[in-house]
Tab-separated table of C-alpha atoms in Angstrom:
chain	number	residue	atom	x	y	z
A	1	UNK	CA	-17.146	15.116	-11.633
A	2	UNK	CA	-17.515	13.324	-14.894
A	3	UNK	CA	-20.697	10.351	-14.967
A	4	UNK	CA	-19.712	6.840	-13.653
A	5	UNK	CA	-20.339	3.962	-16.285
A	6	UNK	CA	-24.266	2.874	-15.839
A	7	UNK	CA	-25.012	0.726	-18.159
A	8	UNK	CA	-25.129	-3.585	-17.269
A	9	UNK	CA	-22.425	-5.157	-19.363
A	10	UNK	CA	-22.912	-8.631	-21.141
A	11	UNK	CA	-20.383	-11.264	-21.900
A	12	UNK	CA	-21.016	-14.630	-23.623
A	13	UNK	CA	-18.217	-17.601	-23.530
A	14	UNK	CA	-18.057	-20.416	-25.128
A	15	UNK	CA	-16.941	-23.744	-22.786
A	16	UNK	CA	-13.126	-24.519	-23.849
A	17	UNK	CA	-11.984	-28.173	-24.464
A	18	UNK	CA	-10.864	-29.257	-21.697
A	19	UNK	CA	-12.035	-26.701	-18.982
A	20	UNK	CA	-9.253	-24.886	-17.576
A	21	UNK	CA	-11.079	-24.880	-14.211
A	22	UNK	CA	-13.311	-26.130	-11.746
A	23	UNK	CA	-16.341	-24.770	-10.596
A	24	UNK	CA	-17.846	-22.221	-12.317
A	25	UNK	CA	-16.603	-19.365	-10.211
A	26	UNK	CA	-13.068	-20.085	-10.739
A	27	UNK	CA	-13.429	-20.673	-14.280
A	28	UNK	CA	-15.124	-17.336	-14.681
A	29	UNK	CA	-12.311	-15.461	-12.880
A	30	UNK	CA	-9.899	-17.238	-14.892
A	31	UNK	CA	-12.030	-16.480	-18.546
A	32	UNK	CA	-12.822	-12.799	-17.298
A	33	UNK	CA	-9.683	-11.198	-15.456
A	34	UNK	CA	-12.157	-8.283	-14.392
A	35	UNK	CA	-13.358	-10.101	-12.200
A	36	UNK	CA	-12.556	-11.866	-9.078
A	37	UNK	CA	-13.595	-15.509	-7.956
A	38	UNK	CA	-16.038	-13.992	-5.465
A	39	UNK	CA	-17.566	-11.473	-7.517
A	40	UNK	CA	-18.066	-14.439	-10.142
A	41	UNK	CA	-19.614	-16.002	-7.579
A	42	UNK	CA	-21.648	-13.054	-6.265
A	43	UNK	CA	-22.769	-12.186	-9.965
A	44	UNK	CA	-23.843	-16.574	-9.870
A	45	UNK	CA	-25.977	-16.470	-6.671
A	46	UNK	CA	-27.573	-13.640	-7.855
A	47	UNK	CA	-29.169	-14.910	-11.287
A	48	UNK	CA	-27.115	-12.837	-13.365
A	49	UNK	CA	-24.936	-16.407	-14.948
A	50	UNK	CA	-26.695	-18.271	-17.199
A	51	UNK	CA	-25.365	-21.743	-18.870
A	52	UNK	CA	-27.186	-22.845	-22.373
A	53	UNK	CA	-30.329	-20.368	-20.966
A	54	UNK	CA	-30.547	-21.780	-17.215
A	55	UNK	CA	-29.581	-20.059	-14.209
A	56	UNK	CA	-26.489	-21.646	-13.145
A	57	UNK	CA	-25.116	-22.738	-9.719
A	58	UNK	CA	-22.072	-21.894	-8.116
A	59	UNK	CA	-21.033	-25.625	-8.189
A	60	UNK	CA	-21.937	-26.324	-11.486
A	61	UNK	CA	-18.774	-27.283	-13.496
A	62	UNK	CA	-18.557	-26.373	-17.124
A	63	UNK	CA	-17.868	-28.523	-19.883
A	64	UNK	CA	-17.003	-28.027	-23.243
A	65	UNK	CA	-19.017	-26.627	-25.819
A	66	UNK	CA	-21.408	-24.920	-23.114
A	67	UNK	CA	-22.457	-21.628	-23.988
A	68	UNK	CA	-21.960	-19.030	-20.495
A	69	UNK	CA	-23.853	-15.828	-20.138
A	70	UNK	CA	-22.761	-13.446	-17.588
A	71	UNK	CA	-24.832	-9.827	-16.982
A	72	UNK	CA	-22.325	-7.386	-15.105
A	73	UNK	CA	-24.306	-5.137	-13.253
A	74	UNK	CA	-22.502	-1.243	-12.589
A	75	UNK	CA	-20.867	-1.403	-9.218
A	76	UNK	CA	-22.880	-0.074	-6.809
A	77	UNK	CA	-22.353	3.637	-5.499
A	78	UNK	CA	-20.055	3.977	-1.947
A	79	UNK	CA	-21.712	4.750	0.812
A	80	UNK	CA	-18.090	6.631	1.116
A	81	UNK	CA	-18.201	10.475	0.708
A	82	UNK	CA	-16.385	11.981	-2.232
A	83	UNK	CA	-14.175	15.096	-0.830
A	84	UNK	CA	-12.567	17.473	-2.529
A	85	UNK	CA	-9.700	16.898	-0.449
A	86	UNK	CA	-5.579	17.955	-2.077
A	87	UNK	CA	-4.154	14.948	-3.608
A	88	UNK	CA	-0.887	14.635	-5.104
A	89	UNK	CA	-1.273	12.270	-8.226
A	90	UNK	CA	2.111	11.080	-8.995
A	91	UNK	CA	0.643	8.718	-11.801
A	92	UNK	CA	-2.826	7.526	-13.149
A	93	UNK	CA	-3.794	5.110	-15.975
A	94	UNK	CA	-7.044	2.777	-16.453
A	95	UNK	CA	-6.031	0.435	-14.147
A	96	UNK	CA	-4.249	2.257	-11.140
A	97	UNK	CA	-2.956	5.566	-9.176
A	98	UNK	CA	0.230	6.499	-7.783
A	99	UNK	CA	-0.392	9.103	-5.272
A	100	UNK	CA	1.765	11.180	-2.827
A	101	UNK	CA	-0.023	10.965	0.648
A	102	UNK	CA	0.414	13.690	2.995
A	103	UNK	CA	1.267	13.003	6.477
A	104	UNK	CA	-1.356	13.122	8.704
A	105	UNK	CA	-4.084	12.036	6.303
A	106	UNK	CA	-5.794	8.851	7.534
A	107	UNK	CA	-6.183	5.778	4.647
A	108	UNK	CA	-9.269	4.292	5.341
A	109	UNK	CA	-12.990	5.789	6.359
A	110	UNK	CA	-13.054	4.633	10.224
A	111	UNK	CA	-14.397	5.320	13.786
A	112	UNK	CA	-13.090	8.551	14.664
A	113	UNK	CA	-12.082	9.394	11.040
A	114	UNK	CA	-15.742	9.010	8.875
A	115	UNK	CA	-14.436	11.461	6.959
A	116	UNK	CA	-11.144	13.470	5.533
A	117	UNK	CA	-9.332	10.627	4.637
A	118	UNK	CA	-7.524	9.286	1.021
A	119	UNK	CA	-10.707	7.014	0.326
A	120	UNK	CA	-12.479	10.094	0.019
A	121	UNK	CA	-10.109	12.283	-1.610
A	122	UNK	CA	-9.435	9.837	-4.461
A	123	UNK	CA	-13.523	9.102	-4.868
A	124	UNK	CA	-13.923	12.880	-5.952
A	125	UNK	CA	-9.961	12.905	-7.764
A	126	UNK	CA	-10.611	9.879	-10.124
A	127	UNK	CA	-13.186	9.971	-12.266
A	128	UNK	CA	-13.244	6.209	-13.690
A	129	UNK	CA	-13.573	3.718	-11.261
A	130	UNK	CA	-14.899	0.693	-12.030
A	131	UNK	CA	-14.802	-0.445	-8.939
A	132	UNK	CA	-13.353	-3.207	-6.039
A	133	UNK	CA	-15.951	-6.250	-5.577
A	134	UNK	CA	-18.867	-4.815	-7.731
A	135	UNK	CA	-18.466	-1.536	-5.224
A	136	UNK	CA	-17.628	1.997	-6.984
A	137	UNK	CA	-14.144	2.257	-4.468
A	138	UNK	CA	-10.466	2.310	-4.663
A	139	UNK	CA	-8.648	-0.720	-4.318
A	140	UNK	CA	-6.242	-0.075	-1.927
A	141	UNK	CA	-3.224	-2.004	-2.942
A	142	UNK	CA	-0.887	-1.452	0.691
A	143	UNK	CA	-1.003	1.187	3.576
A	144	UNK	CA	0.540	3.592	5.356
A	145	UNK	CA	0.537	5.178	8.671
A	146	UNK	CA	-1.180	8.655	9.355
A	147	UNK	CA	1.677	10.137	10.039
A	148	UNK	CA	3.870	8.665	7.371
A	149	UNK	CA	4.041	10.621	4.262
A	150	UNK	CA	4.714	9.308	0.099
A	151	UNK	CA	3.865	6.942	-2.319
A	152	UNK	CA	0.757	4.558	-2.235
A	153	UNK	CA	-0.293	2.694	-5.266
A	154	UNK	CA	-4.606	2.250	-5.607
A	155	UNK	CA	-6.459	-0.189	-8.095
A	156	UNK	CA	-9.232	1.397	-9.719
A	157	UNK	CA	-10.609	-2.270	-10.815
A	158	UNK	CA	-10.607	-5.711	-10.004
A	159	UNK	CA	-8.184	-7.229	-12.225
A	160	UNK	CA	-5.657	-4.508	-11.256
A	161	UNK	CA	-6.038	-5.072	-8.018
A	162	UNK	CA	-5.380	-8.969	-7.479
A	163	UNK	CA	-2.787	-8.165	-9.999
A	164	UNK	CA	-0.582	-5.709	-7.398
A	165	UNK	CA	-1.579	-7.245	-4.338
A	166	UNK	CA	-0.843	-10.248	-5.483
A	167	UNK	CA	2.707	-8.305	-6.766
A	168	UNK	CA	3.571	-6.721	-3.539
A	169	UNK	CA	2.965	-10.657	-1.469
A	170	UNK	CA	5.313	-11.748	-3.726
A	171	UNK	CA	7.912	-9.630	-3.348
A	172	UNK	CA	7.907	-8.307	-6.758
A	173	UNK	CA	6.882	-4.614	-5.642
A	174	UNK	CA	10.108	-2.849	-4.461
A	175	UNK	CA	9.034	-0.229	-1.869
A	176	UNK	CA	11.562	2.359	-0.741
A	177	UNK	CA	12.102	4.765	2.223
A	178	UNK	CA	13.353	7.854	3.626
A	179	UNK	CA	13.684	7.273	7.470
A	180	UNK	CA	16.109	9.244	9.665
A	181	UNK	CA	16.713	7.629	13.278
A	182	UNK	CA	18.507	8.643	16.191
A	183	UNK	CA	22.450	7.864	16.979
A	184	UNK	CA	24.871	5.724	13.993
A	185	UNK	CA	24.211	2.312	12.308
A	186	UNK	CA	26.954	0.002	13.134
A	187	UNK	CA	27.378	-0.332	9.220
A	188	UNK	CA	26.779	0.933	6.507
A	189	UNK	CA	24.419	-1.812	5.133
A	190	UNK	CA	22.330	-3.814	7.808
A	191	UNK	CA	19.718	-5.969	7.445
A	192	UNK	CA	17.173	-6.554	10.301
A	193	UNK	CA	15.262	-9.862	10.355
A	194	UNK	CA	13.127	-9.675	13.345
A	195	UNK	CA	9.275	-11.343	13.282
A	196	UNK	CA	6.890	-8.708	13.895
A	197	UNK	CA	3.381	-9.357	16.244
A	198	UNK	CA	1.553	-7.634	18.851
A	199	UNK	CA	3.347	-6.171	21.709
A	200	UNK	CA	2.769	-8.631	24.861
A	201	UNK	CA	1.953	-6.006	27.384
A	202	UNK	CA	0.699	-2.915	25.196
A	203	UNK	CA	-1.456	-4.674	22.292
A	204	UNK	CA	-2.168	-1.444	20.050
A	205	UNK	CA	1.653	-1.677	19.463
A	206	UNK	CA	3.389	-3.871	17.123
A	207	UNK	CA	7.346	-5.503	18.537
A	208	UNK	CA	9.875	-8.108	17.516
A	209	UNK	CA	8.230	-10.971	19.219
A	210	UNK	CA	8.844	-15.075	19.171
A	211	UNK	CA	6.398	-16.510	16.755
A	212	UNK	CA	5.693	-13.173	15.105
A	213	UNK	CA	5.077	-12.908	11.483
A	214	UNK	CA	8.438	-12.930	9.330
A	215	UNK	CA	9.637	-9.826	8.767
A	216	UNK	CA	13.200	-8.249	6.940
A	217	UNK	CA	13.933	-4.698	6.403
A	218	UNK	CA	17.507	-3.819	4.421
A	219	UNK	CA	18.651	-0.364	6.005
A	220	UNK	CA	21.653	1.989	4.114
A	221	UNK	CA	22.863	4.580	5.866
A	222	UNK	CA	22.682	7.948	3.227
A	223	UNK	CA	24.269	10.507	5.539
A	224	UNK	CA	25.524	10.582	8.898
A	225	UNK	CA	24.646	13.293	10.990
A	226	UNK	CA	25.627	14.772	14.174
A	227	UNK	CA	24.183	12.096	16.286
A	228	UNK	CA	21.315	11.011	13.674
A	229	UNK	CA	21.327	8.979	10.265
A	230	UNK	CA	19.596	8.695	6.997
A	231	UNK	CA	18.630	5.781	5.570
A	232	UNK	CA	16.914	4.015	2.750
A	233	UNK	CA	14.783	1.128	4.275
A	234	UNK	CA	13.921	-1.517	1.606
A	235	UNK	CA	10.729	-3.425	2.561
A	236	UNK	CA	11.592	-7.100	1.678
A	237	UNK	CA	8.165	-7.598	3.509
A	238	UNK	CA	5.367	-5.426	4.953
A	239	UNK	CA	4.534	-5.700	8.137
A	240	UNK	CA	2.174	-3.450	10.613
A	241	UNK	CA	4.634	-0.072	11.784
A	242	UNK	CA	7.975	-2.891	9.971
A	243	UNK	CA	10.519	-0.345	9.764
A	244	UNK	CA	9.533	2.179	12.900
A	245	UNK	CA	9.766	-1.713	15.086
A	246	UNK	CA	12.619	-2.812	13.561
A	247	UNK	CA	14.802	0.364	14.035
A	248	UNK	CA	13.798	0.328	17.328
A	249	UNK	CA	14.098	-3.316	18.023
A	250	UNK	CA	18.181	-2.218	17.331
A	251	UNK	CA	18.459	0.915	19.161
A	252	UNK	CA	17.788	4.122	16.905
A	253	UNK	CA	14.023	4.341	16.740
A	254	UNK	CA	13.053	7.018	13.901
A	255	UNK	CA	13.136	10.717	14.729
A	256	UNK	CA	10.145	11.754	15.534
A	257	UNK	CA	7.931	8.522	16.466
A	258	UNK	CA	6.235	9.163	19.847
A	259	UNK	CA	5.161	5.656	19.514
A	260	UNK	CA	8.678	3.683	19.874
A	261	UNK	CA	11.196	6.386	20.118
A	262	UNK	CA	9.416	9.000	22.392
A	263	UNK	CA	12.192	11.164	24.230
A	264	UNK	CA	15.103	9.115	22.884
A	265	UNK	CA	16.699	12.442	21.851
A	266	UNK	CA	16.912	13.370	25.829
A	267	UNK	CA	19.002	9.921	25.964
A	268	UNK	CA	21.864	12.447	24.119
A	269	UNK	CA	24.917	13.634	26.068
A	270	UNK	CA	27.420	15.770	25.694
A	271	UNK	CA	27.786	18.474	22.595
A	272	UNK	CA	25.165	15.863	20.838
A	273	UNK	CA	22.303	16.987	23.707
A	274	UNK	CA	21.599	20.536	22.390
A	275	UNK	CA	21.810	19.285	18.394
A	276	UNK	CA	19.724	16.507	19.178
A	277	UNK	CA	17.047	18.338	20.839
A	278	UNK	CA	17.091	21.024	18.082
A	279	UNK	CA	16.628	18.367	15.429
A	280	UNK	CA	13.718	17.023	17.620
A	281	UNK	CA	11.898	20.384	17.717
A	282	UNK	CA	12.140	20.958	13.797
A	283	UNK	CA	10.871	17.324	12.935
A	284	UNK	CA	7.220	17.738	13.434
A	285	UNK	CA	6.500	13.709	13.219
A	286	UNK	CA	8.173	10.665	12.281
A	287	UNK	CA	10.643	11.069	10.140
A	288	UNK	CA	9.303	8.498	7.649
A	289	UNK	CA	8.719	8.982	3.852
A	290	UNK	CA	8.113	6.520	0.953
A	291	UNK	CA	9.925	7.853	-1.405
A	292	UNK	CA	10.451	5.291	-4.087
A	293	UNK	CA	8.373	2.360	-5.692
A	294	UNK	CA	9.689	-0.134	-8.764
A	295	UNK	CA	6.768	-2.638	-9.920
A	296	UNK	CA	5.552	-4.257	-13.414
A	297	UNK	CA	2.274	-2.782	-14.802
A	298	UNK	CA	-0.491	-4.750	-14.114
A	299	UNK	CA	-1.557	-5.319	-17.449
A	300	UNK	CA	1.097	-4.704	-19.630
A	301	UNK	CA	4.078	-6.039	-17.845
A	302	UNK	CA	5.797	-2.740	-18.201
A	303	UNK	CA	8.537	-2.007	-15.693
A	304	UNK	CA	7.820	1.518	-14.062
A	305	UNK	CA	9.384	3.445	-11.226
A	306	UNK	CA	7.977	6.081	-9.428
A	307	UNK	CA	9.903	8.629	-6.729
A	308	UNK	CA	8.303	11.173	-4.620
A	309	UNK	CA	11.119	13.416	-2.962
A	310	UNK	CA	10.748	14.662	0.865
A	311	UNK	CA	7.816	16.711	1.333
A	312	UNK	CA	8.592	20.145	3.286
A	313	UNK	CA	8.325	19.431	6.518
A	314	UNK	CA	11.338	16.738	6.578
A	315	UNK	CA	13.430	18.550	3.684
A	316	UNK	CA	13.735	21.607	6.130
A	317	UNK	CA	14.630	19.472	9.066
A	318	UNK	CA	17.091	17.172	7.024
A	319	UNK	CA	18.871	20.394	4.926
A	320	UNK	CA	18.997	21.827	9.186
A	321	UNK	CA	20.482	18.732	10.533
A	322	UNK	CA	22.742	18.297	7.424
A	323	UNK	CA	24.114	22.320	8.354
A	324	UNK	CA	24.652	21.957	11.739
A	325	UNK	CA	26.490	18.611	11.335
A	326	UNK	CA	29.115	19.999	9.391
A	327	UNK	CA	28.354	18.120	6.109
């Protein structure tokens, strides 16, 4: 692995007329995009922002024509174990990844999962972080589940990463899936707008529930199969388990999900039982894949798309199901 950056960077800034913030943690996040308002304010408590030579305070406010020294320490070293772990990188610049995540591969360092996960497959993969919160880490921009496979996008700095995140809660990150479920959309095109929460009785599952958090999901049916579809799920937002709930919620869980569609395919009668079982067998989890994202870069406003197609597993079971359905 190539060295991290070690050395403490400097910035001086002169005070515009008029201030274009507040305090002097906001103004600094505004003056240095690198940085967010509470590592400006981190960097401030710590003695490291100086205004005309004096240590400043967090609630000083700056006024024109004041001269503001900031010393950027390196970001501290992960406590997070660098892996040399497969990764798929679909795309990498100064600023962010594109990977392919495997199913089964966990996000996030956690009880039960300390290690083997993407956090430490991307800390040995990418060789110039400069790190989330003054931390040498990946700035993970949005999720998936273990056992959902495709494309996650993963700040490697600060700016980049209140930059997408801020994208994707706007709505101005298009995120596309591969999702087969069981039996035939009513249409073509449906939309599902069901709030998402905790489920009432089990809490470790998410459901459609009064009060829930908004959520929308735009479904097109791709192919029809014997007594199966696949779609492309749109995320218009991105809720906990959003489009394994929401298919549910109307009747054809995803193939696959022993979470909300366990044994559905034993629901199957007639010359659909023995097809639907066989698909069952050959899909080895949900049949879930991300296959397609659209966003702006986040510092050069570039539109870029990005398309991962379905990894082995599902291909076999899809070009299977497409065979023995006659299509």
């Amino acid at each position: 692995m190539s060295a991290r950056p070690n050395a403490t960077e400097r910035r001086r800034l002169e005070v515009e007329a008029p201030p274009a913030a507040g305090r002097l943690d906001a103004w600094l996040a505004i003056k240095l995009p690198d940085l967010s308002r509470s590592r400006a304010a981190a960097l401030i408590a710590a003695g490291q922002v100086r205004v005309n030579g004096v240590v400043a305070r967090k609630s000083h406010r700056p006024e024109p024509g004041e001269i503001v020294e900031v010393e950027i320490p390196p970001a501290e070293p992960t406590d997070v174990r660098a892996e040399p772990l497969p990764l798929a990188i679909v795309f990498e610049d100064r600023d962010f990844v594109v990977v392919d995540k495997p199913a089964g591969l966990v996000v996030h360092p956690a009880a039960g999962h300390a290690s083997g996960t993407l956090v430490n497959a991307l800390l040995f993969h990418v060789q110039d972080l400069s790190g989330i919160g003054g931390v040498l880490r990946p700035g993970i921009v949005h999720r998936l589940d273990r056992d959902t496979s495709g494309l996650m996008l993963v700040a490697k700095n600060d700016a980049a990463h209140r930059k997408l995140s801020a994208a994707l809660k706007s709505r101005e990150i298009r995120r596309r899936y591969l999702v087969a479920c069981w039996g035939h959309l009513r249409e073509d095109v449906v939309e599902v707008d069901g709030p998402i929460g905790r489920a009432r009785v089990d809490r470790k599952r998410m459901a459609v529930v009064p009060g829930g958090r908004t959520a929308r999901t735009r479904l097109r049916r791709l192919e029809r199969w014997r007594s199966a579809d696949l779609l492309r799920a749109e995320l218009e937002t991105g809720r906990t388990h959003q489009i394994r709930v929401h298919l549910a919620w109307i009747g054809h869980p995803v193939v696959g999900d022993r979470v909300y569609g366990k044994g559905r395919e034993g629901g199957m009668g007639g010359t659909s039982a023995a097809w639907s079982r066989e698909l069952a067998r050959r899909v080895p989890r949900q049949f879930l894949h991300a296959a397609e994202l659209e966003l702006e870069h986040p510092r050069t406003g570039e539109k870029l798309r990005f398309t991962a197609p379905l990894p082995p597993d599902l291909a076999a079971a899809a070009e299977w199901a497409r065979g023995a359905s006659g299509g």
